[in-house]
CSV table of C-alpha atoms in Angstrom, one decimal:
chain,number,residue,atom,x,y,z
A,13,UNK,CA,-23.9,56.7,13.6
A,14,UNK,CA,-22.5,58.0,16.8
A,15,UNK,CA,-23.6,61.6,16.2
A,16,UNK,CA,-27.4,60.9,15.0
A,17,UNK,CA,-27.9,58.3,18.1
A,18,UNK,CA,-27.5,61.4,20.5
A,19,UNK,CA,-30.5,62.6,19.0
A,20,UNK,CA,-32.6,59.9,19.7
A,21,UNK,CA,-34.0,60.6,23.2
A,22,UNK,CA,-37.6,62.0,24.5
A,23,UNK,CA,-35.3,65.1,25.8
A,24,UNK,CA,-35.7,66.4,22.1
A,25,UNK,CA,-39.1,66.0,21.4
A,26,UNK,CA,-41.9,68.5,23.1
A,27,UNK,CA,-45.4,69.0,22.3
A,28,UNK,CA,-48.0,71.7,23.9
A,29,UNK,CA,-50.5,73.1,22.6
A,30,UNK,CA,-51.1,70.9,19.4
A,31,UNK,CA,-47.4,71.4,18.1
A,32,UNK,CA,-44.5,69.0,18.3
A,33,UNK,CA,-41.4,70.7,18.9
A,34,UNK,CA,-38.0,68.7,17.8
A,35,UNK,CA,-34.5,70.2,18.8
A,36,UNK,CA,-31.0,69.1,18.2
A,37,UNK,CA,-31.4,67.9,14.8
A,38,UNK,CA,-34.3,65.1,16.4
A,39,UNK,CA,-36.4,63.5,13.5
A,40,UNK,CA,-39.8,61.4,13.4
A,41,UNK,CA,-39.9,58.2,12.1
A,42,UNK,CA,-43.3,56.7,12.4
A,43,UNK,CA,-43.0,53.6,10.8
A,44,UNK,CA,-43.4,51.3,14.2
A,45,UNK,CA,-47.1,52.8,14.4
A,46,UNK,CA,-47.9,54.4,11.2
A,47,UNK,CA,-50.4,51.2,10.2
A,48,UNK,CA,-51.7,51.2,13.6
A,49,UNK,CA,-52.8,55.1,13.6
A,50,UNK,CA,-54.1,54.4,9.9
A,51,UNK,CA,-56.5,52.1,11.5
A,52,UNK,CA,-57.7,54.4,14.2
A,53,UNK,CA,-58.8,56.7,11.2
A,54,UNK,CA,-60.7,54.1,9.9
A,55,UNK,CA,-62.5,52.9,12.4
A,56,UNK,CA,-63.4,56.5,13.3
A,57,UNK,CA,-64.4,56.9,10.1
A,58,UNK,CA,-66.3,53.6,10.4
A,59,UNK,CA,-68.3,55.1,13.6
A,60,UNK,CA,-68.9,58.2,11.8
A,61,UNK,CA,-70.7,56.8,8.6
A,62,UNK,CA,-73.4,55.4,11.1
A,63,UNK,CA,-74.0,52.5,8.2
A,64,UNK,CA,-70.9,50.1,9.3
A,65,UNK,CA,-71.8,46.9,10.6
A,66,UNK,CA,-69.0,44.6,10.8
A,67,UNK,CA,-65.5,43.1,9.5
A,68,UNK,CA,-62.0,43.4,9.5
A,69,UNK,CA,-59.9,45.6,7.6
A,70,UNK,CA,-55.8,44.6,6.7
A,71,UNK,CA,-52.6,45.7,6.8
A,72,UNK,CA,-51.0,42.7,6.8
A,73,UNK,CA,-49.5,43.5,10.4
A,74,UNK,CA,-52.0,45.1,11.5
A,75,UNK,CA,-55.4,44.5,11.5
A,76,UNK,CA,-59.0,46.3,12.9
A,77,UNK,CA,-61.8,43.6,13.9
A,78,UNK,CA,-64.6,45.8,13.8
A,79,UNK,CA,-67.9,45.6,15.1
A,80,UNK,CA,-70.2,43.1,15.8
A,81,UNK,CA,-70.6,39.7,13.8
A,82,UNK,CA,-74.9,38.6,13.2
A,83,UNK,CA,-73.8,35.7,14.6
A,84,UNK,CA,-72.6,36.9,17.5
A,85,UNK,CA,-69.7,34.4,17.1
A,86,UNK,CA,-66.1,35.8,17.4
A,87,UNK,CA,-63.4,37.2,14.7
A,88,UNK,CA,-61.1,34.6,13.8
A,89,UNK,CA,-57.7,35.4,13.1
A,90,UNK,CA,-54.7,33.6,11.8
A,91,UNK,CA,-51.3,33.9,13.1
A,92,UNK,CA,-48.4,33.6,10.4
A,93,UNK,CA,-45.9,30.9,11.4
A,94,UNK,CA,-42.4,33.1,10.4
A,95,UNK,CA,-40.6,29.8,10.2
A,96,UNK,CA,-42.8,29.0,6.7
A,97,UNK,CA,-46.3,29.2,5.1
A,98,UNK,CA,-48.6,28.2,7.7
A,99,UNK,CA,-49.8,29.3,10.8
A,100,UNK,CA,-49.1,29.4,14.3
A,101,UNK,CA,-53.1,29.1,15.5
A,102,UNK,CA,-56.2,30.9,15.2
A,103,UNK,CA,-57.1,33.3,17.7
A,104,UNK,CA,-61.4,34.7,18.4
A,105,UNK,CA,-61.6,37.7,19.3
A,106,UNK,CA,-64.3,40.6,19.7
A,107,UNK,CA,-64.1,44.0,17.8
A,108,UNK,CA,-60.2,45.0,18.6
A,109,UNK,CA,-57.0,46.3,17.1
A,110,UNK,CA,-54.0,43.6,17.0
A,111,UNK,CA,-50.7,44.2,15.0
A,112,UNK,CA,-47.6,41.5,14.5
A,113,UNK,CA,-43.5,42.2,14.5
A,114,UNK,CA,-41.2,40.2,13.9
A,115,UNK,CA,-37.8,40.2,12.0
A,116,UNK,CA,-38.5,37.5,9.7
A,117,UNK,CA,-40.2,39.0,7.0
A,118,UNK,CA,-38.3,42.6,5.7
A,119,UNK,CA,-35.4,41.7,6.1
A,120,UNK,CA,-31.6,41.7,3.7
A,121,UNK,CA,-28.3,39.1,4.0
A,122,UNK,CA,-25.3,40.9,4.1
A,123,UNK,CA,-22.0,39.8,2.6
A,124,UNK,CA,-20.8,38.0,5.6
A,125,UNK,CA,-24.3,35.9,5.1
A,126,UNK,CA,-25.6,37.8,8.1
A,127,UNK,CA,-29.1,38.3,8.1
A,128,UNK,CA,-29.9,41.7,8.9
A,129,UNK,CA,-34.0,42.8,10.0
A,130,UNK,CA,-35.8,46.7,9.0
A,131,UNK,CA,-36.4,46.9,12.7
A,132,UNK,CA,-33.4,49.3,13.8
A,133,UNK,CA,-32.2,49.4,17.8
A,134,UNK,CA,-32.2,52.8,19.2
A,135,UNK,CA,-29.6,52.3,21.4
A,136,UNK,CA,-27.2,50.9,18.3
A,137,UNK,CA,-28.7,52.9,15.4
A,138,UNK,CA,-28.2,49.3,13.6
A,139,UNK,CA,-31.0,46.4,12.7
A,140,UNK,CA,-32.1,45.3,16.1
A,141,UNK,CA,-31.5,41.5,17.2
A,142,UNK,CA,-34.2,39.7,19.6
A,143,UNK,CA,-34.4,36.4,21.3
A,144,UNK,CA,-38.4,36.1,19.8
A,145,UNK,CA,-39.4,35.6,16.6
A,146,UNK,CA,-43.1,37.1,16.5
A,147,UNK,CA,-45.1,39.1,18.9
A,148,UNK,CA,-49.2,40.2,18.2
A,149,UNK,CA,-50.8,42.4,20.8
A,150,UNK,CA,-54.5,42.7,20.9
A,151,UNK,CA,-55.8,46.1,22.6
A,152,UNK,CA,-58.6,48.6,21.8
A,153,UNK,CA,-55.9,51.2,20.3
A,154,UNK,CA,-54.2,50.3,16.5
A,155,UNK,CA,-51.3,52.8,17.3
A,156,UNK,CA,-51.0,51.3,20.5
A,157,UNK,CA,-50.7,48.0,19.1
A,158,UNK,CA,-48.8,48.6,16.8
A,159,UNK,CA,-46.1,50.3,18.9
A,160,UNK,CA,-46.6,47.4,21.7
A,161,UNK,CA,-45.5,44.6,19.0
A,162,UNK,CA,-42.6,46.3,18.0
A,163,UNK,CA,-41.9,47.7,22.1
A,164,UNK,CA,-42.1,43.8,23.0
A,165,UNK,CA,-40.5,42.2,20.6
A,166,UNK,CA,-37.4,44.9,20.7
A,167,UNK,CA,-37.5,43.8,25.0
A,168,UNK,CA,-37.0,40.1,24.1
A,169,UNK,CA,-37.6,37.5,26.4
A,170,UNK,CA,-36.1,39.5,29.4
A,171,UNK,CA,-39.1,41.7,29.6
A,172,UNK,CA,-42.0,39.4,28.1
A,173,UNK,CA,-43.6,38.9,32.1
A,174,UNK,CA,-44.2,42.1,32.6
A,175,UNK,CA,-46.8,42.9,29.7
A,176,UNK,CA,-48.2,39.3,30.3
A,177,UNK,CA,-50.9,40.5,33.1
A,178,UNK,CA,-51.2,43.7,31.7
A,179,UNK,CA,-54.6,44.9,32.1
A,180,UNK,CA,-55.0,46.7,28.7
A,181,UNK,CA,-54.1,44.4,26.1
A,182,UNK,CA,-53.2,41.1,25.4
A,183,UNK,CA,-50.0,39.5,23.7
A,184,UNK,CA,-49.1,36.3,21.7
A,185,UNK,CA,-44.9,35.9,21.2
A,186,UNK,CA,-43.3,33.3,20.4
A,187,UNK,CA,-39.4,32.7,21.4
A,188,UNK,CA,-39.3,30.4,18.2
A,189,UNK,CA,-40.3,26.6,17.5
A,190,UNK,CA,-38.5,24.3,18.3
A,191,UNK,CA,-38.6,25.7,21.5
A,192,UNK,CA,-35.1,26.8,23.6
A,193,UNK,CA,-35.1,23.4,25.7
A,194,UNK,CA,-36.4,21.3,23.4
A,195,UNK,CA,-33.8,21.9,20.8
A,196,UNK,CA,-30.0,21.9,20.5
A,197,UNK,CA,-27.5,22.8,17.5
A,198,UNK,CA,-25.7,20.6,15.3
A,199,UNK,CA,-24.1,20.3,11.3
A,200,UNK,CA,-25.2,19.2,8.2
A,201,UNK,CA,-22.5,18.8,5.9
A,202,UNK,CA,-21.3,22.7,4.4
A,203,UNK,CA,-24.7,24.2,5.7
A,204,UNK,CA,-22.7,24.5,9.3
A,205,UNK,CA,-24.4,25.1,12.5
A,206,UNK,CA,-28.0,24.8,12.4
A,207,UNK,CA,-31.4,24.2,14.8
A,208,UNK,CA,-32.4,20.7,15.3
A,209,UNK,CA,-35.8,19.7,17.5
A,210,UNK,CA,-34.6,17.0,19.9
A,211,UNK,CA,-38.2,16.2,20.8
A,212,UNK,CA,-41.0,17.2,18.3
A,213,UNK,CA,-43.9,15.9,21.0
A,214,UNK,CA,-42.6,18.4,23.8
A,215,UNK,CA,-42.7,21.5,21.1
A,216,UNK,CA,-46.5,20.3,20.3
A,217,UNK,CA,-47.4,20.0,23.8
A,218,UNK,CA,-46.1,23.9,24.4
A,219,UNK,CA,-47.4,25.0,21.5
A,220,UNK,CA,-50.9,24.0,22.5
A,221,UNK,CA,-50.4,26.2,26.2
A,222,UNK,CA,-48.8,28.9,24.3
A,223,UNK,CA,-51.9,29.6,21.5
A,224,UNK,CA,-54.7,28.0,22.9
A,225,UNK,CA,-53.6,28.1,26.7
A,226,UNK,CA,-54.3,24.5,27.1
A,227,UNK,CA,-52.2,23.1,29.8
A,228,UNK,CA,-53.3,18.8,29.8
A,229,UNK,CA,-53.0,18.5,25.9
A,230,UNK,CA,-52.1,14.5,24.8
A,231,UNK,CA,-50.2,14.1,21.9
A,232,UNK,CA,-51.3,11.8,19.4
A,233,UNK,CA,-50.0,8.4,18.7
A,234,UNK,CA,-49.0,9.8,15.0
A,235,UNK,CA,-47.4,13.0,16.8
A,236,UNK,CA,-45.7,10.7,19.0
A,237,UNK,CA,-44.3,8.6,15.9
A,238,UNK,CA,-43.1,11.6,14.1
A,239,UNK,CA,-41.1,12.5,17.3
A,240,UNK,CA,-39.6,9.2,17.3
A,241,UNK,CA,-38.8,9.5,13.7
A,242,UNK,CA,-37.8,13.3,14.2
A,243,UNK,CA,-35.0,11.8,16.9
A,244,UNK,CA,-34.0,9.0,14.8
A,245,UNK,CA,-33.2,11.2,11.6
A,246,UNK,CA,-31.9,14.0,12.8
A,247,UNK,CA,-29.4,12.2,15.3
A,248,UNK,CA,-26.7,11.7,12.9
A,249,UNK,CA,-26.2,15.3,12.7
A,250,UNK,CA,-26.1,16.4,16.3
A,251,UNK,CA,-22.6,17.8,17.5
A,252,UNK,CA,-20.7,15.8,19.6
């Protein structure tokens, strides 16, 4: 790998006057924006035909929210859950681009049982490893959403503060539930180490501030139970 990572820098890539310029044996990959960009042609398209009203057109992880609604009322868009089949939330939004990455969906386990994600580090030339699970950015360009979510999620953690006042788009991440203080390691049996929630009530409560920014949410006496019971069945297995 060592000789094509020297080729990976900005100092090979030049464009002026409508040509792109790459030098030292530098090659384009545009997979981190290529749905994003697809979905600027569409919508210019869209604007084009004069005849668009409204509605959302897919990628899967990325998505254009386009137009207006009759109703007036918002878009309403699903966040995937990458621990299963659900979802994370809903987010309303107006007309917008937003695009998801993540490592938990194209992804191969290696030999060693490693886990291994399509999203490569430039720095390693190997598949990248980050402290969060999913990050969507909202903003009014698709390839610059689609860059931001795979930017962000590459940063980790370490970064996430500095894009979360940014002025020209919005982001939803997620550092993976249960959340790092409310959870711990422990075994089961020949599965080894594994993620156990110590406290299922505290991970609702964040939850809630983290997709709906609501900051006073109660739990539920049945959430509250389910926490108890959470504690009481998963004790056994904690590490000592």
């Amino acid at each position: 790998l060592e000789p094509v990572l020297k080729t990976i820098s900005p100092d090979h890539v030049t464009a002026a006057d409508g040509t792109v310029t790459l030098t030292d044996g530098a090659q384009l990959d545009c997979g981190a924006v290529g749905k994003g960009y697809s979905l600027d042609c569409v919508k210019e398209a869209l604007d084009q035909s004069g005849t668009a009203g409204y509605g959302t057109v897919s990628m899967t992880s990325s998505i254009l929210c386009y137009g207006e609604k009759p109703d007036g009322k918002p878009f309403q868009i699903e966040i995937r859950d990458p621990s299963g089949d659900g979802t994370l939330g809903t987010v309303s939004t107006d007309s917008c681009f937003l695009s998801t990455s993540g490592g938990y969906e194209r992804y191969f386990i290696a030999d060693d049982g490693k886990q291994y994600c399509h999203i490569l580090d430039p720095k390693t030339g190997m598949p990248a490893e980050s402290d969060l699970t999913t990050v969507t950015v909202f903003c009014d360009s698709g390839l610059q959403s689609d860059f931001l979510s795979t930017l962000i999620w590459l940063e980790g953690t370490e970064h996430l503060e500095e894009h979360l006042h940014a002025e020209d788009y919005q982001i939803v991440a997620q550092d993976g539930v249960p959340f790092e203080d409310s959870r711990t390691t422990g075994t089961i049996g020949k599965k080894g180490s594994c993620v156990i929630p110590l406290d299922l009530e505290t991970n609702v409560v964040k939850l809630h501030e983290l997709l709906f920014d609501v900051t006073e949410y109660e739990p539920s006496d049945q959430v509250k139970q389910y926490s108890q019971k959470v504690q009481a069945d998963t004790s056994q297995y904690m590490k000592k």
